[in-house]
Coordinates of C-alpha atoms in Angstrom, one line a residue:
M333 CA 0.1 -0.1 0.0
K334 CA 2.9 2.4 1.0
K335 CA 4.6 1.7 -2.3
F336 CA 1.4 2.3 -4.3
L337 CA 1.1 5.7 -2.6
T338 CA 4.6 6.6 -3.1
M339 CA 4.3 5.9 -6.8
A340 CA 1.1 7.8 -7.0
L341 CA 2.7 10.8 -5.5
M342 CA 5.7 10.6 -7.7
A343 CA 3.4 10.5 -10.8
A344 CA 1.4 13.4 -9.6
F345 CA 4.8 15.3 -9.0
A346 CA 6.0 14.4 -12.4
T347 CA 2.6 15.5 -13.7
T348 CA 2.9 18.9 -12.2
T349 CA 6.3 19.4 -13.1
F350 CA 5.7 18.4 -16.8
A351 CA 2.9 20.9 -16.7
Q352 CA 5.2 23.8 -15.5
E353 CA 7.7 22.9 -18.1
A354 CA 5.1 22.9 -20.7
T355 CA 4.0 26.2 -19.6
V356 CA 7.5 27.8 -20.0
K357 CA 7.8 26.2 -23.5
E358 CA 4.3 27.6 -24.5
A359 CA 5.3 31.0 -23.0
K360 CA 8.5 31.0 -25.2
K361 CA 6.3 30.3 -28.2
L362 CA 4.4 33.4 -27.6
F363 CA 7.3 35.3 -27.0
G364 CA 8.6 34.4 -30.4
K365 CA 5.3 35.7 -31.9
S366 CA 6.1 39.2 -29.9
D367 CA 3.0 38.5 -27.8
F368 CA 4.7 39.7 -24.9
D369 CA 1.6 40.3 -22.5
A370 CA 0.2 36.8 -23.2
A371 CA 3.6 35.2 -22.8
A372 CA 4.2 37.1 -19.4
Q373 CA 0.8 36.0 -18.3
L374 CA 1.1 32.5 -19.2
L375 CA 4.7 32.3 -17.5
A376 CA 3.8 33.9 -14.3
P377 CA 2.8 30.8 -12.4
A378 CA 6.1 28.9 -13.3
L379 CA 8.1 31.6 -12.0
T380 CA 7.3 30.9 -8.2
S381 CA 5.9 27.4 -8.7
A382 CA 8.1 24.7 -6.7
E383 CA 7.5 22.3 -9.7
T384 CA 9.6 24.4 -12.1
I385 CA 12.7 22.3 -12.4
D386 CA 15.0 25.3 -14.1
K387 CA 13.9 28.4 -12.5
A388 CA 16.8 30.2 -13.9
A389 CA 15.7 29.5 -17.4
A390 CA 12.1 30.7 -16.4
W391 CA 13.3 33.9 -15.0
N392 CA 15.6 34.3 -18.1
L393 CA 12.5 34.0 -20.3
Q394 CA 10.7 36.5 -18.2
S395 CA 13.5 38.9 -18.7
E396 CA 13.5 38.4 -22.4
I397 CA 9.8 38.8 -22.5
M398 CA 9.9 42.1 -20.6
H399 CA 13.0 43.4 -22.5
G400 CA 11.5 42.5 -25.7
K401 CA 8.4 44.5 -24.9
Y402 CA 10.3 47.5 -24.1
N403 CA 12.3 47.4 -27.1
A404 CA 9.3 47.0 -29.3
I405 CA 7.4 49.9 -27.7
S406 CA 10.5 52.1 -27.8
S407 CA 11.4 51.3 -31.4
K408 CA 7.9 52.1 -32.4
Q409 CA 8.1 55.4 -30.5
M410 CA 11.3 56.3 -32.4
E411 CA 9.7 55.4 -35.8
N412 CA 6.8 57.6 -35.1
Q413 CA 9.0 60.4 -34.2
V414 CA 11.2 59.9 -37.4
K415 CA 8.2 59.7 -39.5
K416 CA 6.4 62.4 -37.6
I417 CA 3.3 60.2 -36.9
N418 CA 1.0 61.1 -34.2
E419 CA 0.2 57.8 -32.9
A420 CA -0.1 56.8 -29.2
T421 CA 2.2 54.2 -27.7
D422 CA 2.1 52.3 -24.4
T423 CA 4.6 54.4 -22.7
L424 CA 3.6 53.2 -19.3
G425 CA 3.8 49.7 -20.3
M426 CA 7.3 50.4 -21.9
H427 CA 8.6 51.8 -18.5
Q428 CA 7.0 49.1 -16.5
A429 CA 8.7 46.4 -18.9
A430 CA 12.2 48.2 -18.5
V431 CA 12.0 47.7 -14.7
A432 CA 10.6 44.2 -14.9
A433 CA 13.2 43.2 -17.5
W434 CA 16.2 44.0 -15.1
E435 CA 14.4 42.6 -12.0
A436 CA 13.9 39.4 -13.8
A437 CA 17.6 39.2 -14.9
L438 CA 18.7 39.6 -11.2
K439 CA 16.2 36.8 -10.3
C440 CA 17.7 34.6 -13.2
D441 CA 21.2 35.3 -12.0
E442 CA 20.3 34.4 -8.3
F443 CA 19.0 30.9 -9.5
D444 CA 21.9 30.6 -12.1
Q445 CA 24.4 30.9 -9.1
L446 CA 23.0 27.8 -7.3
P447 CA 25.2 24.5 -7.4
D448 CA 24.0 21.7 -9.6
A449 CA 23.7 18.2 -8.3
K450 CA 27.4 17.9 -8.3
G451 CA 28.1 20.8 -6.2
K452 CA 29.3 23.0 -9.1
V453 CA 28.1 26.4 -10.3
K454 CA 27.9 26.9 -14.0
L455 CA 26.8 30.3 -14.9
K456 CA 24.8 30.1 -18.1
Y457 CA 22.9 33.4 -18.3
R458 CA 25.3 36.0 -16.8
T459 CA 27.4 36.8 -19.9
P460 CA 24.4 37.5 -22.0
A461 CA 22.9 39.4 -19.3
Q462 CA 26.1 41.6 -19.2
T463 CA 25.8 42.2 -22.9
K464 CA 22.2 43.1 -22.8
Y465 CA 21.9 45.2 -19.6
K466 CA 25.3 46.9 -19.4
N467 CA 24.0 50.0 -21.0
F468 CA 20.5 49.8 -19.9
G469 CA 20.8 52.1 -17.1
V470 CA 19.4 55.1 -19.1
S471 CA 16.3 53.3 -19.6
L472 CA 15.9 52.7 -15.9
V473 CA 16.7 56.3 -15.3
Q474 CA 14.0 57.4 -17.8
A475 CA 11.5 55.0 -16.3
G476 CA 12.0 56.8 -12.9
Q477 CA 11.5 60.1 -14.5
F478 CA 8.3 59.0 -15.9
F479 CA 6.8 57.7 -12.8
Y480 CA 8.0 60.8 -10.8
Q481 CA 6.4 63.0 -13.3
K482 CA 3.2 61.0 -12.9
K483 CA 3.5 61.4 -9.2
D484 CA 3.9 57.6 -8.8
T485 CA 6.6 57.9 -6.0
K486 CA 6.9 54.2 -5.2
N487 CA 7.6 53.1 -8.8
A488 CA 9.9 56.1 -9.4
I489 CA 11.9 54.8 -6.4
R490 CA 11.8 51.2 -7.6
A491 CA 12.9 52.2 -11.0
W492 CA 15.9 54.5 -9.8
N493 CA 17.0 52.2 -7.1
A494 CA 17.3 49.4 -9.7
Y495 CA 19.4 51.6 -11.8
L496 CA 21.6 52.5 -8.7
D497 CA 22.0 49.1 -7.6
M498 CA 23.0 47.7 -11.3
K499 CA 26.8 48.0 -10.6
K500 CA 26.5 46.4 -7.4
S501 CA 24.7 43.4 -8.5
P502 CA 26.6 40.1 -8.9
I503 CA 26.0 40.5 -12.7
F504 CA 28.4 43.4 -13.1
A505 CA 30.4 43.2 -10.0
E506 CA 33.6 42.3 -11.9
V507 CA 32.8 44.3 -15.0
A508 CA 35.6 47.0 -15.0
D509 CA 34.2 49.3 -17.5
F510 CA 30.6 49.5 -16.4
P511 CA 29.5 53.0 -17.3
K512 CA 28.8 55.7 -14.5
D513 CA 26.5 58.4 -15.8
P514 CA 27.1 62.1 -15.1
F515 CA 23.6 62.3 -13.2
Y516 CA 24.4 59.1 -11.0
D517 CA 24.6 61.2 -7.9
D518 CA 21.6 63.4 -8.8
I519 CA 19.5 60.0 -8.9
V520 CA 21.0 59.2 -5.5
Y521 CA 19.7 62.3 -3.9
Y522 CA 16.2 61.7 -5.6
V523 CA 15.9 58.1 -4.3
S524 CA 17.1 59.3 -0.8
F525 CA 14.6 62.3 -0.5
L526 CA 11.7 60.5 -2.0
S527 CA 12.5 57.6 0.3
Y528 CA 12.4 59.8 3.2
Q529 CA 9.1 61.3 2.2
E530 CA 7.7 57.7 1.9
K531 CA 8.9 57.1 5.5
D532 CA 11.5 54.6 4.3
Y533 CA 14.4 55.9 6.6
D534 CA 16.8 52.9 6.0
T535 CA 16.8 53.4 2.3
A536 CA 16.9 57.2 2.8
M537 CA 19.9 57.0 5.1
K538 CA 21.7 54.4 3.0
Y539 CA 21.7 56.6 -0.2
A540 CA 22.3 60.0 1.9
Q541 CA 25.4 58.3 3.4
Q542 CA 26.7 57.5 -0.1
L543 CA 25.8 61.0 -1.5
A544 CA 27.7 62.7 1.5
A545 CA 30.9 61.7 0.0
N546 CA 30.2 64.1 -2.6
P547 CA 31.3 67.7 -1.5
E548 CA 28.7 69.2 -3.6
K549 CA 25.9 67.4 -2.4
A550 CA 27.0 66.9 1.2
D551 CA 24.6 69.5 2.8
E552 CA 21.5 68.0 1.0
A553 CA 22.7 64.6 2.0
N554 CA 23.4 65.4 5.8
E555 CA 20.0 67.0 5.9
I556 CA 18.3 63.9 4.9
L557 CA 20.5 61.6 6.9
L558 CA 19.9 63.6 10.0
F559 CA 16.0 64.0 9.6
S560 CA 15.8 60.2 8.9
K561 CA 17.9 59.4 11.9
K562 CA 15.6 61.7 14.0
E563 CA 12.6 60.0 12.8
T564 CA 13.9 56.6 13.8
L565 CA 15.0 57.5 17.5
K566 CA 14.0 54.6 19.7
S567 CA 16.6 54.6 22.7
K568 CA 18.9 56.9 24.5
A569 CA 21.7 55.2 22.6
D570 CA 19.9 56.4 19.2
S571 CA 19.5 59.9 20.6
L572 CA 23.2 60.1 21.7
E573 CA 24.3 59.1 18.3
Y574 CA 21.9 61.4 16.5
V575 CA 22.9 64.4 18.9
G576 CA 26.6 63.4 18.1
M577 CA 26.2 63.3 14.4
V578 CA 24.7 66.8 14.5
K579 CA 27.4 68.3 16.7
D580 CA 30.0 67.1 14.5
L581 CA 28.4 68.7 11.5
H582 CA 27.9 71.9 13.4
K583 CA 31.7 71.9 14.3
A584 CA 32.7 71.3 10.7
N585 CA 30.1 73.8 9.4
P586 CA 30.0 76.6 12.1
D587 CA 28.5 79.3 9.8
N588 CA 25.5 76.9 8.8
E589 CA 22.5 77.6 11.0
R590 CA 20.7 74.6 10.0
Y591 CA 22.8 72.4 12.5
F592 CA 22.7 74.9 15.2
N593 CA 19.0 75.1 15.0
L594 CA 18.6 71.2 15.0
L595 CA 20.7 71.2 18.4
V596 CA 18.3 73.9 19.7
D597 CA 15.3 71.8 18.7
Y598 CA 16.8 68.7 20.4
F599 CA 17.9 70.2 23.6
N600 CA 14.4 72.1 23.8
H601 CA 13.0 68.5 24.5
A602 CA 16.1 67.4 26.7
P603 CA 16.6 67.8 30.6
K604 CA 17.4 71.3 31.3
A605 CA 20.9 70.1 32.9
D606 CA 21.7 68.8 29.5
K607 CA 20.6 71.7 27.6
L608 CA 22.7 74.1 29.9
A609 CA 25.7 72.1 29.5
W610 CA 25.5 72.1 25.7
V611 CA 24.9 76.0 25.8
E612 CA 28.1 76.4 28.0
E613 CA 30.1 74.3 25.3
E614 CA 28.8 76.7 22.6
I615 CA 29.8 79.7 24.6
A616 CA 33.2 78.2 25.2
V617 CA 33.7 77.5 21.4
A618 CA 32.1 80.7 20.0
P619 CA 31.5 83.4 22.9
Q620 CA 30.8 86.1 20.1
N621 CA 27.7 84.0 19.0
K622 CA 24.5 85.7 20.4
M623 CA 22.3 82.8 20.3
P624 CA 23.8 80.6 23.0
W625 CA 23.9 83.6 25.3
A626 CA 20.0 84.1 24.5
I627 CA 19.2 80.4 25.1
K628 CA 21.1 80.3 28.4
G629 CA 19.3 83.5 29.5
E630 CA 15.7 82.0 28.4
S631 CA 16.7 78.8 30.5
L632 CA 17.7 80.6 33.6
M633 CA 14.7 83.0 33.2
G634 CA 12.3 79.9 33.1
D635 CA 14.0 78.9 36.6
E636 CA 13.3 82.5 37.9
K637 CA 17.1 83.0 38.4
W638 CA 16.6 86.7 37.5
D639 CA 20.2 88.0 38.0
E640 CA 21.9 85.0 36.1
A641 CA 19.3 85.4 33.3
V642 CA 20.0 89.2 33.0
E643 CA 23.8 88.5 33.0
A644 CA 23.2 86.2 30.1
F645 CA 20.9 88.5 28.0
K646 CA 23.3 91.3 28.6
K647 CA 26.0 89.3 26.9
A648 CA 23.7 88.7 23.8
V649 CA 22.9 92.4 23.5
E650 CA 26.6 93.5 23.9
I651 CA 27.0 91.4 20.7
D652 CA 23.7 92.8 19.2
P653 CA 22.9 96.0 20.9
E654 CA 19.4 96.4 19.0
W655 CA 18.3 92.6 19.6
V656 CA 14.7 93.4 20.6
P657 CA 13.8 90.2 22.2
C658 CA 16.8 90.1 24.6
L659 CA 16.3 93.6 25.6
F660 CA 12.7 92.8 26.4
N661 CA 13.7 89.9 28.3
I662 CA 16.1 91.8 30.5
G663 CA 13.3 94.3 31.3
I664 CA 10.9 91.6 32.1
C665 CA 13.6 89.8 34.2
L666 CA 14.3 93.0 36.2
N667 CA 10.6 93.7 36.7
S668 CA 10.1 90.4 37.9
K669 CA 13.2 90.6 40.2
A670 CA 11.6 93.8 41.7
I671 CA 8.3 91.9 42.4
A672 CA 10.2 89.2 44.2
L673 CA 12.1 91.8 46.1
N674 CA 9.2 93.6 47.1
D675 CA 7.7 90.5 48.5
Q676 CA 10.9 89.6 50.5
L677 CA 11.4 93.0 51.9
M678 CA 7.9 93.7 52.8
D679 CA 7.0 94.0 56.4
K680 CA 4.6 91.2 57.2
K681 CA 2.9 93.1 59.9
T682 CA 2.3 96.4 58.1
M683 CA 2.4 94.9 54.7
G684 CA 4.6 97.8 53.6
L685 CA 8.1 98.8 52.8
T686 CA 10.3 101.2 54.7
P687 CA 11.5 104.2 52.5
E688 CA 14.9 102.5 52.3
N689 CA 13.5 99.2 51.2
L690 CA 11.1 101.0 48.7
E691 CA 14.1 102.8 47.1
K692 CA 15.8 99.4 46.6
V693 CA 12.8 98.1 44.7
K694 CA 12.5 101.3 42.6
D695 CA 16.1 101.2 41.7
V696 CA 15.5 97.7 40.1
L697 CA 12.2 99.1 38.4
R698 CA 14.3 102.0 36.8
D699 CA 16.8 99.4 35.4
A700 CA 13.8 97.6 34.0
Q701 CA 12.5 100.8 32.6
V702 CA 15.6 101.5 30.7
Y703 CA 15.6 98.4 28.9
L704 CA 11.9 98.2 28.1
E705 CA 12.2 101.9 26.6
K706 CA 15.0 100.6 24.5
T707 CA 12.9 97.8 23.4
R708 CA 10.2 100.4 22.5
E709 CA 12.8 102.4 20.6
F710 CA 13.7 99.5 18.3
D711 CA 10.2 97.8 18.0
P712 CA 7.9 101.0 18.2
D713 CA 4.8 99.3 16.6
Q714 CA 5.3 96.3 19.0
L715 CA 5.9 93.8 16.1
Q716 CA 8.3 91.9 18.0
T717 CA 7.3 92.2 21.7
K718 CA 4.5 93.6 23.6
W719 CA 6.2 96.0 25.7
G720 CA 3.1 98.3 26.4
Y721 CA 1.8 96.7 29.4
P722 CA 4.8 95.9 31.4
L723 CA 6.4 99.4 30.7
Y724 CA 3.1 101.1 31.6
R725 CA 3.0 99.0 35.1
I726 CA 6.6 100.3 35.7
Y727 CA 5.6 103.9 35.3
Y728 CA 2.6 103.2 37.4
S729 CA 4.9 101.8 40.0
L730 CA 7.3 104.6 40.0
G731 CA 4.5 107.2 39.8
N732 CA 5.3 108.6 36.5
K733 CA 2.0 110.0 35.4
E734 CA 3.5 111.9 32.4
K735 CA 4.9 108.6 31.0
M736 CA 1.7 106.8 31.8
A737 CA -0.5 109.4 30.0
E738 CA 1.7 109.1 26.9
L739 CA 1.4 105.3 26.8
E740 CA -2.5 105.7 27.4
K741 CA -2.8 107.8 24.2
L742 CA -1.3 105.0 22.2
D743 CA -3.3 102.5 23.9
P744 CA -6.4 103.6 25.9
T745 CA -7.0 99.8 27.3
L746 CA -3.9 100.3 29.5
A747 CA -5.8 102.7 31.9
Q748 CA -8.5 100.1 32.4

């Protein structure tokens, strides 16, 4: 009984195997008649069937079918152009066939590399593939351009990625004179950028790293690399690697504000101690850069360390005396210091200040007044800061009715 079942199974296997091989032969006949679509449709099951004995031959036939379709449509287009015939051709099918032809050649080579029953590898299709596809890169580039113009991003990436990987494939690995087109790095950029847009960050980073070796493309490449890395942060180690990359680029390109701004964004979401440590690093390296001083001042201001914040902001305005936001912040810090000093010096019994202590508070308010009036001078229409109310309150606290009236004319709501 077991012998009978075994024979039956062998017979079934032989039957299905024969069917698949017959399918390949029939597809080859259709290809010979230039019926490319019918041939590809008939061949499709044999490409993935376990019963197909010679997978390399099947994939080679698929490559020939798609390459033949591409050539047929391309030749027709050229003929129409020469003869000035306005006749539509299957441009979409042509470009799809170009990509499919090369992908099939790769699959063919993959199976062609498998050892035979004796353990030997006899490459049957590689040399013909080298001849057929050595100068095929331009066709893949054109296919990518076609899909890109049609806003078919995924197929654009697919076509351009196939082009970029041609030289690295086993088929051309040992071909010394493989052509490298002058627009190669442009395609690397587009694949990297489009992959980033498609959230395929691994591919985006792979090509960005490759592109960064070109000095003319380094800025674009590093931007993609950093933003891709930023999107894939999963651990503290990832974060440290990312910020290390940005720091290195900032150090190498100190005049490029992009990298500094990325560091600002990163440390705005980091612990305050880390942020201040980084700011101190920046100040030590570039003490004439106003931005680190301002960031330090803002951080200290948030912690209500008024004197330290004022000191940092003053360093910034020493570098840029007309920097409105910092002038304003000095005024606000000093005003806040005066309020805190008032609460500190207030007599808890009388809920008032001695004349001496009142004068101490007013001295701080007068300093605040100076900086808010400078803010008003450089930002009279309050386009950058809203200095009106805090300056009015200082005039009120100092009893300067003339100045209060002046501001009330500009904004009557201040008196309410």
